């Protein structure tokens, strides 16, 4: 049986760090907090988080700030992009110094795959991966799964379409890994040819879930059979140097644009999710459709992160 103390002092590096039972426990804790937030307002009094955001962020950064603040703790006002890293100090020395100030957790976002594990190996302070390069974004997946469960009442057996940049989109990598913990999910992947989901990751999961790959032109037809469409943006900033990404981007951008007309024949319960930011892949007119759920999904990020911090930092009993 999973219990509260199983989470104490843990890192969140990969979604694979959590069993299905642990994820369910986290969702249960999220529900308790979401239903009665004021009961938890002082549960992390005095706890301090140090943000290490090397990459831009709106939702992850602010929802962690809101989460710790609502629980009574603090998120330091520290911008790593104006730190002594710019004088040539290494990430290692930066971490080794900050840990001497005895923070309660680090939240790290970095362009390098594996950076969160690298930092976690340097320090005993819990490290939360807020996105490491194209690798993983586990706290996004926790909020995505929580949202799917909230909408559908279950995760087992769902038909889920995942579209966009599946090569560089770290949220899609963590999501597919997590779904492989559930039973009989059917995953439909939609991407341009040059941004396909990594082959090795498909091989890794193919025994536990059904995965099929499609071109973007098949999206409208296949979502008629799906419960959820998880859209993502094209991660242009991750295209390698020397690669003519702009040309390729221009080629697909017109065809990769979800409009309300494409939603005519979907199931009544069908929902569209997106980790956001949205760029051009979802027409703003879709926001009015009862199928759109991406802003509610973003809202859940604060509740799930409150639950993560409450459990990892040893929140006082309700
Ligand atoms: C995502 C990320 O950073 O990977 N954003 C987020 O945290 N909600 C998705 C993205 O940037 O496209």
CSV table of C-alpha atoms and ligand atoms in Angstrom, one decimal:
chain,number,residue,atom,x,y,z
A,1,UNK,CA,0.0,0.0,0.0
A,2,UNK,CA,1.4,3.4,-1.0
A,3,UNK,CA,1.4,6.0,1.8
A,4,UNK,CA,2.4,9.6,2.4
A,5,UNK,CA,5.9,8.8,3.6
A,6,UNK,CA,6.8,7.0,0.4
A,7,UNK,CA,7.0,10.5,-1.2
A,8,UNK,CA,9.0,12.2,1.4
A,9,UNK,CA,12.3,13.8,0.1
A,10,UNK,CA,11.9,12.3,-3.3
A,11,UNK,CA,13.1,13.7,-6.6
A,12,UNK,CA,10.7,13.9,-9.6
A,13,UNK,CA,13.1,13.3,-12.6
A,14,UNK,CA,11.2,10.9,-14.8
A,15,UNK,CA,7.5,9.9,-14.9
A,16,UNK,CA,8.8,6.3,-14.8
A,17,UNK,CA,9.9,7.0,-11.2
A,18,UNK,CA,6.2,6.6,-10.2
A,19,UNK,CA,4.2,3.4,-10.2
A,20,UNK,CA,0.6,3.5,-11.2
A,21,UNK,CA,-0.4,3.1,-7.5
A,22,UNK,CA,1.8,6.1,-6.6
A,23,UNK,CA,0.3,8.2,-9.4
A,24,UNK,CA,-3.2,7.3,-8.1
A,25,UNK,CA,-2.2,8.3,-4.6
A,26,UNK,CA,-1.0,11.6,-5.9
A,27,UNK,CA,-4.3,12.2,-7.7
A,28,UNK,CA,-6.1,11.4,-4.5
A,29,UNK,CA,-4.0,14.0,-2.7
A,30,UNK,CA,-4.7,16.5,-5.4
A,31,UNK,CA,-8.5,15.9,-5.0
A,32,UNK,CA,-8.2,16.5,-1.3
A,33,UNK,CA,-6.4,19.8,-1.8
A,34,UNK,CA,-8.6,21.0,-4.7
A,35,UNK,CA,-11.8,20.3,-2.8
A,36,UNK,CA,-10.7,22.1,0.4
A,37,UNK,CA,-7.6,24.2,-0.3
A,38,UNK,CA,-7.8,26.4,2.8
A,39,UNK,CA,-7.2,23.3,5.0
A,40,UNK,CA,-3.7,23.1,3.5
A,41,UNK,CA,-2.8,26.8,3.6
A,42,UNK,CA,-0.1,26.4,6.3
A,43,UNK,CA,0.9,22.8,5.6
A,44,UNK,CA,4.3,23.9,4.2
A,45,UNK,CA,5.0,27.0,6.3
A,46,UNK,CA,8.7,27.9,6.1
A,47,UNK,CA,9.6,25.7,3.2
A,48,UNK,CA,11.7,27.3,0.5
A,49,UNK,CA,12.0,26.4,-3.2
A,50,UNK,CA,14.9,27.6,-5.4
A,51,UNK,CA,13.9,27.9,-9.1
A,52,UNK,CA,16.4,27.1,-11.8
A,53,UNK,CA,14.7,28.1,-15.0
A,54,UNK,CA,17.3,28.1,-17.8
A,55,UNK,CA,14.5,28.0,-20.4
A,56,UNK,CA,11.4,30.2,-20.7
A,57,UNK,CA,8.2,29.2,-18.8
A,58,UNK,CA,4.9,30.6,-17.9
A,59,UNK,CA,2.6,27.8,-16.6
A,60,UNK,CA,5.2,25.6,-15.0
A,61,UNK,CA,7.0,28.4,-13.2
A,62,UNK,CA,3.9,30.3,-12.1
A,63,UNK,CA,1.9,27.2,-11.1
A,64,UNK,CA,4.8,26.1,-8.9
A,65,UNK,CA,5.0,29.6,-7.4
A,66,UNK,CA,1.3,29.6,-6.7
A,67,UNK,CA,1.4,26.1,-5.3
A,68,UNK,CA,4.2,26.7,-2.8
A,69,UNK,CA,2.8,30.1,-1.8
A,70,UNK,CA,-0.7,28.8,-1.2
A,71,UNK,CA,0.8,26.0,1.0
A,72,UNK,CA,2.6,28.6,3.1
A,73,UNK,CA,6.1,28.2,1.7
A,74,UNK,CA,8.2,30.5,-0.5
A,75,UNK,CA,9.6,30.4,-4.1
A,76,UNK,CA,12.7,32.4,-4.2
A,77,UNK,CA,12.9,35.3,-6.6
A,78,UNK,CA,15.9,34.0,-8.4
A,79,UNK,CA,16.6,34.3,-12.1
A,80,UNK,CA,19.4,31.8,-13.1
A,81,UNK,CA,19.7,33.6,-16.4
A,82,UNK,CA,21.2,36.6,-14.6
A,83,UNK,CA,23.3,34.5,-12.2
A,84,UNK,CA,27.1,33.9,-12.1
A,85,UNK,CA,26.5,31.2,-14.7
A,86,UNK,CA,27.0,34.1,-17.1
A,87,UNK,CA,30.5,34.6,-15.6
A,88,UNK,CA,31.4,31.1,-16.5
A,89,UNK,CA,30.4,29.3,-13.3
A,90,UNK,CA,29.4,25.7,-13.8
A,91,UNK,CA,25.9,24.3,-13.0
A,92,UNK,CA,27.7,21.9,-10.6
A,93,UNK,CA,29.3,24.7,-8.6
A,94,UNK,CA,26.1,26.7,-8.6
A,95,UNK,CA,24.2,23.7,-7.1
A,96,UNK,CA,27.0,22.9,-4.6
A,97,UNK,CA,26.8,26.5,-3.4
A,98,UNK,CA,23.0,26.9,-3.2
A,99,UNK,CA,22.6,23.7,-1.3
A,100,UNK,CA,24.6,25.1,1.5
A,101,UNK,CA,21.8,27.6,2.1
A,102,UNK,CA,19.6,24.7,2.9
A,103,UNK,CA,16.7,25.1,0.4
A,104,UNK,CA,13.9,22.5,0.6
A,105,UNK,CA,13.7,21.8,-3.2
A,106,UNK,CA,15.1,22.8,-6.6
A,107,UNK,CA,12.8,23.1,-9.6
A,108,UNK,CA,14.9,22.9,-12.7
A,109,UNK,CA,14.2,23.5,-16.4
A,110,UNK,CA,17.1,23.1,-18.7
A,111,UNK,CA,17.7,22.7,-22.4
A,112,UNK,CA,19.9,19.6,-21.9
A,113,UNK,CA,18.4,16.1,-21.9
A,114,UNK,CA,19.4,14.4,-18.6
A,115,UNK,CA,20.2,17.7,-16.8
A,116,UNK,CA,17.6,17.0,-14.0
A,117,UNK,CA,19.3,13.6,-13.2
A,118,UNK,CA,22.7,15.3,-13.4
A,119,UNK,CA,21.6,17.9,-10.7
A,120,UNK,CA,19.8,15.2,-8.6
A,121,UNK,CA,23.1,13.3,-8.5
A,122,UNK,CA,24.9,16.3,-7.1
A,123,UNK,CA,22.7,17.1,-4.2
A,124,UNK,CA,20.5,15.5,-1.5
A,125,UNK,CA,18.0,18.4,-1.9
A,126,UNK,CA,14.9,17.1,-3.8
A,127,UNK,CA,15.0,18.0,-7.5
A,128,UNK,CA,11.9,18.5,-9.5
A,129,UNK,CA,12.4,18.2,-13.3
A,130,UNK,CA,10.4,21.0,-14.9
A,131,UNK,CA,11.5,19.9,-18.4
A,132,UNK,CA,14.9,18.6,-19.5
A,133,UNK,CA,15.5,19.3,-23.2
A,134,UNK,CA,13.5,17.0,-25.4
A,135,UNK,CA,13.6,14.3,-22.8
A,136,UNK,CA,10.9,14.5,-20.2
A,137,UNK,CA,8.4,16.8,-18.4
A,138,UNK,CA,7.0,14.5,-15.6
A,139,UNK,CA,5.0,17.1,-13.7
A,140,UNK,CA,3.2,18.1,-16.9
A,141,UNK,CA,2.3,14.4,-17.3
A,142,UNK,CA,1.0,14.2,-13.8
A,143,UNK,CA,-1.3,17.1,-14.5
A,144,UNK,CA,-2.3,15.6,-17.9
A,145,UNK,CA,-3.2,12.2,-16.5
A,146,UNK,CA,-5.1,13.9,-13.6
A,147,UNK,CA,-7.0,15.9,-16.2
A,148,UNK,CA,-7.8,12.8,-18.3
A,149,UNK,CA,-9.0,11.0,-15.3
A,150,UNK,CA,-11.1,14.0,-14.2
A,151,UNK,CA,-12.7,14.1,-17.6
A,152,UNK,CA,-13.2,10.4,-18.4
A,153,UNK,CA,-13.4,8.9,-14.9
A,154,UNK,CA,-10.6,6.5,-15.9
A,155,UNK,CA,-7.4,6.1,-18.0
A,156,UNK,CA,-7.6,2.4,-18.8
A,157,UNK,CA,-8.9,1.5,-22.3
A,158,UNK,CA,-8.9,5.1,-23.7
A,159,UNK,CA,-8.2,6.0,-27.3
A,160,UNK,CA,-5.8,8.9,-27.2
A,161,UNK,CA,-4.5,10.9,-30.2
A,162,UNK,CA,-1.3,12.8,-29.7
A,163,UNK,CA,-0.3,15.3,-32.4
A,164,UNK,CA,2.5,17.6,-33.3
A,165,UNK,CA,6.2,17.6,-32.7
A,166,UNK,CA,6.6,14.2,-31.3
A,167,UNK,CA,10.4,14.2,-31.8
A,168,UNK,CA,11.2,17.2,-29.6
A,169,UNK,CA,8.0,17.4,-27.5
A,170,UNK,CA,9.1,16.2,-24.1
A,171,UNK,CA,5.5,16.3,-22.7
A,172,UNK,CA,4.5,13.6,-25.3
A,173,UNK,CA,7.5,11.4,-24.3
A,174,UNK,CA,6.5,11.4,-20.6
A,175,UNK,CA,2.8,11.0,-21.5
A,176,UNK,CA,3.3,7.9,-23.6
A,177,UNK,CA,5.5,6.4,-20.9
A,178,UNK,CA,2.9,7.0,-18.3
A,179,UNK,CA,0.1,5.6,-20.4
A,180,UNK,CA,2.0,2.4,-20.7
A,181,UNK,CA,1.3,1.8,-17.0
A,182,UNK,CA,-2.4,1.6,-17.7
A,183,UNK,CA,-4.3,-1.2,-19.4
A,184,UNK,CA,-5.4,-1.3,-23.0
A,185,UNK,CA,-4.8,2.3,-24.0
A,186,UNK,CA,-4.7,2.9,-27.7
A,187,UNK,CA,-2.3,5.7,-28.7
A,188,UNK,CA,-2.5,7.3,-32.2
A,189,UNK,CA,0.5,9.4,-33.0
A,190,UNK,CA,0.3,12.2,-35.6
A,191,UNK,CA,3.3,14.1,-36.8
A,192,UNK,CA,5.1,15.4,-39.8
A,193,UNK,CA,7.7,12.8,-41.1
A,194,UNK,CA,10.6,14.8,-39.8
A,195,UNK,CA,9.2,15.1,-36.3
A,196,UNK,CA,8.2,11.5,-35.5
A,197,UNK,CA,8.0,9.9,-32.1
A,198,UNK,CA,11.4,8.3,-31.3
A,199,UNK,CA,11.5,4.7,-32.6
A,200,UNK,CA,13.3,3.4,-29.5
A,201,UNK,CA,10.6,4.8,-27.3
A,202,UNK,CA,7.9,3.0,-29.4
A,203,UNK,CA,9.8,-0.3,-29.1
A,204,UNK,CA,10.1,0.2,-25.3
A,205,UNK,CA,6.3,0.5,-24.9
A,206,UNK,CA,4.9,-1.6,-27.6
A,207,UNK,CA,4.3,-4.6,-25.3
A,208,UNK,CA,2.2,-2.7,-22.9
A,209,UNK,CA,0.2,-0.3,-25.2
A,210,UNK,CA,-1.1,-0.2,-28.7
A,211,UNK,CA,0.7,2.5,-30.6
A,212,UNK,CA,0.0,3.5,-34.2
A,213,UNK,CA,1.6,6.2,-36.3
A,214,UNK,CA,-0.3,8.5,-38.8
A,215,UNK,CA,0.3,11.5,-41.0
A,216,UNK,CA,-1.2,14.8,-39.9
A,217,UNK,CA,-3.7,14.6,-42.8
A,218,UNK,CA,-5.4,11.7,-41.1
A,219,UNK,CA,-6.1,13.6,-37.9
A,220,UNK,CA,-9.7,14.6,-38.7
A,221,UNK,CA,-10.7,11.0,-39.6
A,222,UNK,CA,-9.0,9.3,-36.6
A,223,UNK,CA,-10.2,11.6,-33.9
A,224,UNK,CA,-13.8,10.5,-34.5
A,225,UNK,CA,-12.8,7.3,-32.7
A,226,UNK,CA,-10.8,9.0,-29.9
A,227,UNK,CA,-11.7,10.1,-26.4
A,228,UNK,CA,-8.9,12.7,-26.2
A,229,UNK,CA,-6.7,14.7,-28.6
A,230,UNK,CA,-3.5,15.9,-27.1
A,231,UNK,CA,-2.2,18.7,-29.3
A,232,UNK,CA,1.4,20.1,-29.1
A,233,UNK,CA,3.2,22.9,-30.8
A,234,UNK,CA,6.2,22.5,-33.1
A,235,UNK,CA,9.3,23.0,-31.0
A,236,UNK,CA,11.2,25.2,-33.5
A,237,UNK,CA,13.7,26.3,-30.9
A,238,UNK,CA,14.9,22.7,-30.6
A,239,UNK,CA,15.7,22.2,-34.3
A,240,UNK,CA,19.4,21.4,-34.6
A,241,UNK,CA,21.7,24.0,-36.1
A,242,UNK,CA,22.2,23.7,-39.8
A,243,UNK,CA,18.8,22.0,-40.2
A,244,UNK,CA,16.5,23.9,-42.5
A,245,UNK,CA,13.7,23.8,-40.0
A,246,UNK,CA,12.1,27.0,-41.2
A,247,UNK,CA,11.4,25.6,-44.6
A,248,UNK,CA,10.0,22.4,-43.2
A,249,UNK,CA,8.0,24.4,-40.7
A,250,UNK,CA,6.4,26.5,-43.4
A,251,UNK,CA,5.5,23.4,-45.3
A,252,UNK,CA,3.5,21.9,-42.5
A,253,UNK,CA,2.1,24.9,-40.6
A,254,UNK,CA,-0.9,25.3,-42.9
A,255,UNK,CA,-1.9,21.7,-42.7
A,256,UNK,CA,-1.4,21.5,-39.0
A,257,UNK,CA,-4.2,23.8,-37.8
A,258,UNK,CA,-7.2,22.4,-35.9
A,259,UNK,CA,-10.4,24.2,-36.8
A,260,UNK,CA,-13.9,23.7,-35.4
A,261,UNK,CA,-15.1,22.2,-38.7
A,262,UNK,CA,-12.8,19.2,-38.0
A,263,UNK,CA,-14.7,18.4,-34.8
A,264,UNK,CA,-18.1,17.8,-36.3
A,265,UNK,CA,-18.2,14.0,-35.9
A,266,UNK,CA,-16.3,13.5,-32.6
A,267,UNK,CA,-17.9,11.7,-29.6
A,268,UNK,CA,-19.9,13.9,-27.3
A,269,UNK,CA,-17.4,13.4,-24.5
A,270,UNK,CA,-14.4,14.1,-26.7
A,271,UNK,CA,-11.9,16.6,-25.4
A,272,UNK,CA,-8.9,18.5,-26.7
A,273,UNK,CA,-5.9,19.0,-24.4
A,274,UNK,CA,-2.6,20.9,-25.0
A,275,UNK,CA,0.3,21.5,-22.6
A,276,UNK,CA,0.4,25.0,-24.0
A,277,UNK,CA,1.8,27.4,-25.2
A,278,UNK,CA,-0.4,27.2,-28.3
A,279,UNK,CA,1.1,28.8,-31.4
A,280,UNK,CA,-0.8,28.1,-34.6
A,281,UNK,CA,-1.9,24.5,-34.2
A,282,UNK,CA,-5.3,25.3,-32.6
A,283,UNK,CA,-7.5,28.0,-34.1
A,284,UNK,CA,-8.8,30.3,-31.5
A,285,UNK,CA,-12.3,29.6,-32.6
A,286,UNK,CA,-11.9,26.1,-31.1
A,287,UNK,CA,-11.7,27.7,-27.6
A,288,UNK,CA,-15.5,28.1,-27.7
A,289,UNK,CA,-16.1,24.5,-28.5
A,290,UNK,CA,-17.2,22.3,-25.6
A,291,UNK,CA,-14.4,20.0,-26.7
A,292,UNK,CA,-11.7,22.4,-25.6
A,293,UNK,CA,-10.2,21.8,-22.2
A,294,UNK,CA,-6.6,23.1,-22.4
A,295,UNK,CA,-7.1,26.1,-20.0
A,296,UNK,CA,-8.8,23.9,-17.4
A,297,UNK,CA,-5.9,21.5,-17.9
A,298,UNK,CA,-3.4,24.2,-17.2
A,299,UNK,CA,-5.4,25.1,-14.0
A,300,UNK,CA,-5.0,21.6,-12.8
A,301,UNK,CA,-1.2,22.1,-12.9
A,302,UNK,CA,-1.4,24.2,-9.8
A,303,UNK,CA,-3.4,21.6,-7.9
A,304,UNK,CA,-1.3,18.6,-8.9
A,305,UNK,CA,1.9,20.6,-8.1
A,306,UNK,CA,0.4,21.5,-4.7
A,307,UNK,CA,0.0,17.8,-4.1
A,308,UNK,CA,3.5,17.0,-5.3
A,309,UNK,CA,5.1,19.6,-3.0
A,310,UNK,CA,2.9,18.6,-0.1
A,311,UNK,CA,4.0,15.0,-0.3
A,312,UNK,CA,7.7,15.6,-1.1
A,313,UNK,CA,8.2,18.3,1.4
A,314,UNK,CA,6.3,16.5,4.1
A,315,UNK,CA,3.3,18.7,4.5
A,316,UNK,CA,1.8,18.9,8.0
A,317,UNK,CA,-1.2,16.7,8.5
A,318,UNK,CA,-4.5,18.1,7.5
B,1,LIG,C1,5.7,22.5,-22.4
B,1,LIG,C2,7.2,22.4,-22.2
B,1,LIG,O1,7.9,23.3,-21.7
B,1,LIG,O2,7.7,21.3,-22.7
B,1,LIG,N1,5.2,23.6,-21.8
B,1,LIG,C3,4.7,23.5,-20.5
B,1,LIG,O3,5.4,23.3,-19.6
B,1,LIG,N2,3.4,23.6,-20.3
B,1,LIG,C4,5.3,22.5,-23.8
B,1,LIG,C5,5.9,23.4,-24.8
B,1,LIG,O4,6.7,24.2,-24.5
B,1,LIG,O5,5.5,23.3,-26.0
